[in-house]
């Protein structure tokens, strides 16, 4: 599969409002959206740095994926999201090539994107999300 660009960098945070204030104060960035994704048990906040998007992720439940991550590793970089064309085909291709999938089919993520995660055990320890914006 060939991603076109990094769609976003996901950062796990304990306190979304405090982290938004940090990025706004220290880096003079503007949070352009806060969105809850109940299915993923997260609240997200978005910033653009030039053409690169940062996604802050706060867990809404300790048992959610981000809550578990923070409990184990603390705050920090959580995942990289690669924009790909035809996400369904990419998932089939990845599976055929022995990559363990977290999502066999795309589901809806923040900002209306179709998203799917590849398991970090299959991707050298980096949680990789592939995503497609079907609206464009
Ligand atoms: N980066 C690297 N490794 C990770 C990881 C991460 N972000 N999250 C978990 N792992 C590792 C764990 O440390 C664990 O390793 P060990 O077995 O060596 O202890 C292993 O992966 C399994 O982790 P787990 O939490 O015990 O088990 P699960 O398989 O249930 O969950 C994962 C792992 C990655 C599937 C889960 O954390 C997940 O689904 N994350 C994605 C959810 C997410 O980020 N949603 C936000 C989407 C918002 C959007 O962008 O739209």
PDB file of C-alpha atoms and ligand atoms in Angstrom:
ATOM      1  CA  UNK A   1       0.000   0.000   0.000  1.00  0.00           C
ATOM      2  CA  UNK A   2       1.185   3.522  -0.686  1.00  0.00           C
ATOM      3  CA  UNK A   3      -0.053   6.278   1.632  1.00  0.00           C
ATOM      4  CA  UNK A   4      -0.400   9.729   0.086  1.00  0.00           C
ATOM      5  CA  UNK A   5       0.526  11.576   3.295  1.00  0.00           C
ATOM      6  CA  UNK A   6       0.398  11.467   7.086  1.00  0.00           C
ATOM      7  CA  UNK A   7      -3.218  12.345   7.830  1.00  0.00           C
ATOM      8  CA  UNK A   8      -2.519  12.976  11.518  1.00  0.00           C
ATOM      9  CA  UNK A   9      -0.374  12.191  14.526  1.00  0.00           C
ATOM     10  CA  UNK A  10      -2.396  10.913  17.491  1.00  0.00           C
ATOM     11  CA  UNK A  11      -1.254  11.949  20.972  1.00  0.00           C
ATOM     12  CA  UNK A  12      -2.740  10.427  24.123  1.00  0.00           C
ATOM     13  CA  UNK A  13      -3.377  12.981  26.866  1.00  0.00           C
ATOM     14  CA  UNK A  14      -4.842  12.802  30.352  1.00  0.00           C
ATOM     15  CA  UNK A  15      -6.603  16.169  30.335  1.00  0.00           C
ATOM     16  CA  UNK A  16      -7.798  17.434  26.949  1.00  0.00           C
ATOM     17  CA  UNK A  17      -8.465  21.026  28.031  1.00  0.00           C
ATOM     18  CA  UNK A  18      -5.057  21.337  29.730  1.00  0.00           C
ATOM     19  CA  UNK A  19      -3.323  19.924  26.649  1.00  0.00           C
ATOM     20  CA  UNK A  20      -5.238  22.242  24.308  1.00  0.00           C
ATOM     21  CA  UNK A  21      -4.123  25.174  26.464  1.00  0.00           C
ATOM     22  CA  UNK A  22      -0.527  23.924  26.266  1.00  0.00           C
ATOM     23  CA  UNK A  23      -0.489  23.771  22.432  1.00  0.00           C
ATOM     24  CA  UNK A  24      -2.310  27.111  22.148  1.00  0.00           C
ATOM     25  CA  UNK A  25      -0.085  28.944  24.634  1.00  0.00           C
ATOM     26  CA  UNK A  26       3.304  27.464  23.875  1.00  0.00           C
ATOM     27  CA  UNK A  27       3.011  27.036  20.100  1.00  0.00           C
ATOM     28  CA  UNK A  28       0.373  29.655  19.279  1.00  0.00           C
ATOM     29  CA  UNK A  29      -1.758  26.996  17.553  1.00  0.00           C
ATOM     30  CA  UNK A  30      -5.537  27.082  17.361  1.00  0.00           C
ATOM     31  CA  UNK A  31      -7.688  24.133  18.283  1.00  0.00           C
ATOM     32  CA  UNK A  32     -10.208  24.072  15.420  1.00  0.00           C
ATOM     33  CA  UNK A  33     -12.430  21.274  16.680  1.00  0.00           C
ATOM     34  CA  UNK A  34     -13.262  19.094  19.670  1.00  0.00           C
ATOM     35  CA  UNK A  35     -15.128  15.906  18.857  1.00  0.00           C
ATOM     36  CA  UNK A  36     -16.189  12.933  20.936  1.00  0.00           C
ATOM     37  CA  UNK A  37     -15.982   9.497  19.317  1.00  0.00           C
ATOM     38  CA  UNK A  38     -18.120   7.379  21.698  1.00  0.00           C
ATOM     39  CA  UNK A  39     -17.393   4.110  19.880  1.00  0.00           C
ATOM     40  CA  UNK A  40     -13.675   4.637  20.576  1.00  0.00           C
ATOM     41  CA  UNK A  41     -14.270   5.996  24.094  1.00  0.00           C
ATOM     42  CA  UNK A  42     -12.285   9.151  23.346  1.00  0.00           C
ATOM     43  CA  UNK A  43     -12.640  12.905  23.092  1.00  0.00           C
ATOM     44  CA  UNK A  44     -10.412  14.372  20.416  1.00  0.00           C
ATOM     45  CA  UNK A  45      -9.067  17.847  19.693  1.00  0.00           C
ATOM     46  CA  UNK A  46      -7.455  18.971  16.451  1.00  0.00           C
ATOM     47  CA  UNK A  47      -4.723  21.387  15.430  1.00  0.00           C
ATOM     48  CA  UNK A  48      -2.984  22.055  12.125  1.00  0.00           C
ATOM     49  CA  UNK A  49       0.742  22.744  11.976  1.00  0.00           C
ATOM     50  CA  UNK A  50       1.231  23.732   8.362  1.00  0.00           C
ATOM     51  CA  UNK A  51      -0.112  20.713   6.491  1.00  0.00           C
ATOM     52  CA  UNK A  52       0.255  18.328   9.420  1.00  0.00           C
ATOM     53  CA  UNK A  53      -2.644  17.553  11.720  1.00  0.00           C
ATOM     54  CA  UNK A  54      -2.284  16.771  15.407  1.00  0.00           C
ATOM     55  CA  UNK A  55      -5.048  14.816  17.109  1.00  0.00           C
ATOM     56  CA  UNK A  56      -5.125  14.904  20.901  1.00  0.00           C
ATOM     57  CA  UNK A  57      -6.927  11.923  22.435  1.00  0.00           C
ATOM     58  CA  UNK A  58      -8.419  11.917  25.912  1.00  0.00           C
ATOM     59  CA  UNK A  59     -10.002   8.717  27.148  1.00  0.00           C
ATOM     60  CA  UNK A  60     -13.593   8.945  28.332  1.00  0.00           C
ATOM     61  CA  UNK A  61     -13.305   5.571  30.124  1.00  0.00           C
ATOM     62  CA  UNK A  62     -10.285   3.974  31.798  1.00  0.00           C
ATOM     63  CA  UNK A  63     -11.149   0.706  30.047  1.00  0.00           C
ATOM     64  CA  UNK A  64     -11.046   2.327  26.587  1.00  0.00           C
ATOM     65  CA  UNK A  65      -8.025   1.772  24.285  1.00  0.00           C
ATOM     66  CA  UNK A  66      -6.496   5.174  25.064  1.00  0.00           C
ATOM     67  CA  UNK A  67      -7.219   4.795  28.786  1.00  0.00           C
ATOM     68  CA  UNK A  68      -5.412   1.439  28.791  1.00  0.00           C
ATOM     69  CA  UNK A  69      -2.510   2.946  26.832  1.00  0.00           C
ATOM     70  CA  UNK A  70      -2.102   5.836  29.304  1.00  0.00           C
ATOM     71  CA  UNK A  71      -2.297   3.495  32.267  1.00  0.00           C
ATOM     72  CA  UNK A  72       0.511   1.385  30.813  1.00  0.00           C
ATOM     73  CA  UNK A  73       2.758   3.939  29.087  1.00  0.00           C
ATOM     74  CA  UNK A  74       1.593   7.369  30.207  1.00  0.00           C
ATOM     75  CA  UNK A  75       0.871  10.304  27.924  1.00  0.00           C
ATOM     76  CA  UNK A  76       2.602  10.481  24.563  1.00  0.00           C
ATOM     77  CA  UNK A  77       2.491   9.628  20.895  1.00  0.00           C
ATOM     78  CA  UNK A  78      -0.222   7.018  20.435  1.00  0.00           C
ATOM     79  CA  UNK A  79      -0.556   6.410  16.695  1.00  0.00           C
ATOM     80  CA  UNK A  80       0.300   7.558  13.187  1.00  0.00           C
ATOM     81  CA  UNK A  81      -2.480   7.832  10.645  1.00  0.00           C
ATOM     82  CA  UNK A  82      -1.642   7.280   6.974  1.00  0.00           C
ATOM     83  CA  UNK A  83      -4.056   8.525   4.310  1.00  0.00           C
ATOM     84  CA  UNK A  84      -4.648   5.833   1.715  1.00  0.00           C
ATOM     85  CA  UNK A  85      -6.865   5.488  -1.312  1.00  0.00           C
ATOM     86  CA  UNK A  86      -9.412   2.654  -1.295  1.00  0.00           C
ATOM     87  CA  UNK A  87      -9.068   1.578   2.333  1.00  0.00           C
ATOM     88  CA  UNK A  88     -11.000  -1.689   1.829  1.00  0.00           C
ATOM     89  CA  UNK A  89      -8.478  -2.849  -0.785  1.00  0.00           C
ATOM     90  CA  UNK A  90      -5.557  -1.828   1.456  1.00  0.00           C
ATOM     91  CA  UNK A  91      -6.933  -3.888   4.331  1.00  0.00           C
ATOM     92  CA  UNK A  92      -7.266  -6.951   2.092  1.00  0.00           C
ATOM     93  CA  UNK A  93      -3.734  -6.396   0.809  1.00  0.00           C
ATOM     94  CA  UNK A  94      -2.316  -5.990   4.338  1.00  0.00           C
ATOM     95  CA  UNK A  95      -4.069  -9.130   5.566  1.00  0.00           C
ATOM     96  CA  UNK A  96      -2.804 -11.121   2.575  1.00  0.00           C
ATOM     97  CA  UNK A  97       0.700  -9.980   3.506  1.00  0.00           C
ATOM     98  CA  UNK A  98       0.388 -11.329   7.034  1.00  0.00           C
ATOM     99  CA  UNK A  99      -0.335  -8.067   8.844  1.00  0.00           C
ATOM    100  CA  UNK A 100      -2.563  -8.555  11.872  1.00  0.00           C
ATOM    101  CA  UNK A 101      -5.556  -6.258  11.608  1.00  0.00           C
ATOM    102  CA  UNK A 102      -7.414  -4.686  14.494  1.00  0.00           C
ATOM    103  CA  UNK A 103     -10.229  -3.736  12.128  1.00  0.00           C
ATOM    104  CA  UNK A 104     -11.046  -6.057   9.256  1.00  0.00           C
ATOM    105  CA  UNK A 105     -13.486  -3.497   7.927  1.00  0.00           C
ATOM    106  CA  UNK A 106     -13.216   0.304   8.093  1.00  0.00           C
ATOM    107  CA  UNK A 107     -15.267   2.114  10.687  1.00  0.00           C
ATOM    108  CA  UNK A 108     -16.066   5.759  11.264  1.00  0.00           C
ATOM    109  CA  UNK A 109     -13.423   7.795  13.096  1.00  0.00           C
ATOM    110  CA  UNK A 110     -13.177  11.447  14.013  1.00  0.00           C
ATOM    111  CA  UNK A 111     -13.751  14.052  11.286  1.00  0.00           C
ATOM    112  CA  UNK A 112     -15.936  11.593   9.336  1.00  0.00           C
ATOM    113  CA  UNK A 113     -12.972   9.579   8.104  1.00  0.00           C
ATOM    114  CA  UNK A 114     -13.153   5.864   7.381  1.00  0.00           C
ATOM    115  CA  UNK A 115     -10.453   4.364   9.591  1.00  0.00           C
ATOM    116  CA  UNK A 116      -8.880   1.019  10.429  1.00  0.00           C
ATOM    117  CA  UNK A 117      -6.014   0.111  12.742  1.00  0.00           C
ATOM    118  CA  UNK A 118      -3.185  -2.337  12.084  1.00  0.00           C
ATOM    119  CA  UNK A 119      -1.982  -4.169  15.176  1.00  0.00           C
ATOM    120  CA  UNK A 120       1.272  -2.790  16.657  1.00  0.00           C
ATOM    121  CA  UNK A 121       2.550  -6.365  17.039  1.00  0.00           C
ATOM    122  CA  UNK A 122       2.636  -6.532  13.210  1.00  0.00           C
ATOM    123  CA  UNK A 123       4.027  -3.056  12.589  1.00  0.00           C
ATOM    124  CA  UNK A 124       7.249  -2.880  14.577  1.00  0.00           C
ATOM    125  CA  UNK A 125       5.523  -1.516  17.666  1.00  0.00           C
ATOM    126  CA  UNK A 126       3.960   1.556  16.053  1.00  0.00           C
ATOM    127  CA  UNK A 127       0.169   1.697  16.087  1.00  0.00           C
ATOM    128  CA  UNK A 128      -0.741   2.610  12.509  1.00  0.00           C
ATOM    129  CA  UNK A 129      -4.155   3.817  11.463  1.00  0.00           C
ATOM    130  CA  UNK A 130      -4.990   3.859   7.798  1.00  0.00           C
ATOM    131  CA  UNK A 131      -7.743   6.212   6.777  1.00  0.00           C
ATOM    132  CA  UNK A 132      -9.652   7.533   3.827  1.00  0.00           C
ATOM    133  CA  UNK A 133     -11.715  10.662   3.480  1.00  0.00           C
ATOM    134  CA  UNK A 134     -14.572   9.480   1.276  1.00  0.00           C
ATOM    135  CA  UNK A 135     -16.036  13.001   1.267  1.00  0.00           C
ATOM    136  CA  UNK A 136     -13.336  14.367  -1.050  1.00  0.00           C
TER     137      UNK A 136
HETATM  138  N1  LIG B   1       1.268   1.874  20.352  1.00  0.00           N
HETATM  139  C1  LIG B   1       2.093   0.806  20.441  1.00  0.00           C
HETATM  140  N2  LIG B   1       1.743  -0.335  21.100  1.00  0.00           N
HETATM  141  C2  LIG B   1       0.516  -0.379  21.659  1.00  0.00           C
HETATM  142  C3  LIG B   1      -0.389   0.699  21.584  1.00  0.00           C
HETATM  143  C4  LIG B   1       0.029   1.869  20.911  1.00  0.00           C
HETATM  144  N3  LIG B   1      -0.752   2.923  20.816  1.00  0.00           N
HETATM  145  N4  LIG B   1      -1.534   0.353  22.224  1.00  0.00           N
HETATM  146  C5  LIG B   1      -1.354  -0.881  22.705  1.00  0.00           C
HETATM  147  N5  LIG B   1      -0.119  -1.333  22.358  1.00  0.00           N
HETATM  148  C6  LIG B   1       0.474  -2.623  22.677  1.00  0.00           C
HETATM  149  C7  LIG B   1       0.297  -2.940  24.166  1.00  0.00           C
HETATM  150  O1  LIG B   1       1.339  -2.373  24.924  1.00  0.00           O
HETATM  151  C8  LIG B   1       0.330  -4.451  24.179  1.00  0.00           C
HETATM  152  O2  LIG B   1       1.679  -4.904  24.113  1.00  0.00           O
HETATM  153  P1  LIG B   1       2.178  -6.153  25.021  1.00  0.00           P
HETATM  154  O3  LIG B   1       1.356  -7.320  24.572  1.00  0.00           O
HETATM  155  O4  LIG B   1       3.627  -6.254  24.698  1.00  0.00           O
HETATM  156  O5  LIG B   1       1.880  -5.787  26.451  1.00  0.00           O
HETATM  157  C9  LIG B   1      -0.346  -4.821  22.858  1.00  0.00           C
HETATM  158  O6  LIG B   1      -0.243  -3.666  21.996  1.00  0.00           O
HETATM  159  C10 LIG B   1      -1.788  -5.170  23.037  1.00  0.00           C
HETATM  160  O7  LIG B   1      -2.417  -4.076  23.687  1.00  0.00           O
HETATM  161  P2  LIG B   1      -3.664  -4.218  24.665  1.00  0.00           P
HETATM  162  O8  LIG B   1      -4.197  -2.864  25.021  1.00  0.00           O
HETATM  163  O9  LIG B   1      -3.298  -5.128  25.778  1.00  0.00           O
HETATM  164  O10 LIG B   1      -4.706  -5.044  23.816  1.00  0.00           O
HETATM  165  P3  LIG B   1      -5.675  -4.778  22.666  1.00  0.00           P
HETATM  166  O11 LIG B   1      -5.209  -5.693  21.582  1.00  0.00           O
HETATM  167  O12 LIG B   1      -7.034  -4.929  23.244  1.00  0.00           O
HETATM  168  O13 LIG B   1      -5.601  -3.240  22.201  1.00  0.00           O
HETATM  169  C11 LIG B   1      -5.075  -1.795  20.418  1.00  0.00           C
HETATM  170  C12 LIG B   1      -4.538  -2.707  21.472  1.00  0.00           C
HETATM  171  C13 LIG B   1      -3.893  -1.183  19.723  1.00  0.00           C
HETATM  172  C14 LIG B   1      -5.909  -2.600  19.475  1.00  0.00           C
HETATM  173  C15 LIG B   1      -5.990  -0.732  21.044  1.00  0.00           C
HETATM  174  O14 LIG B   1      -5.246   0.045  21.924  1.00  0.00           O
HETATM  175  C16 LIG B   1      -6.699   0.109  19.973  1.00  0.00           C
HETATM  176  O15 LIG B   1      -7.648  -0.300  19.337  1.00  0.00           O
HETATM  177  N6  LIG B   1      -6.283   1.295  19.736  1.00  0.00           N
HETATM  178  C17 LIG B   1      -6.910   2.112  18.687  1.00  0.00           C
HETATM  179  C18 LIG B   1      -8.056   2.918  19.198  1.00  0.00           C
HETATM  180  C19 LIG B   1      -7.863   4.397  18.985  1.00  0.00           C
HETATM  181  O16 LIG B   1      -6.795   4.935  19.027  1.00  0.00           O
HETATM  182  N7  LIG B   1      -8.969   5.087  18.738  1.00  0.00           N
HETATM  183  C20 LIG B   1      -8.970   6.509  18.492  1.00  0.00           C
HETATM  184  C21 LIG B   1      -9.433   6.810  17.083  1.00  0.00           C
HETATM  185  C22 LIG B   1      -9.750   8.253  16.890  1.00  0.00           C
HETATM  186  C23 LIG B   1      -9.587   8.617  15.406  1.00  0.00           C
HETATM  187  O17 LIG B   1      -8.419   8.781  14.947  1.00  0.00           O
HETATM  188  O18 LIG B   1     -10.609   8.763  14.715  1.00  0.00           O
END
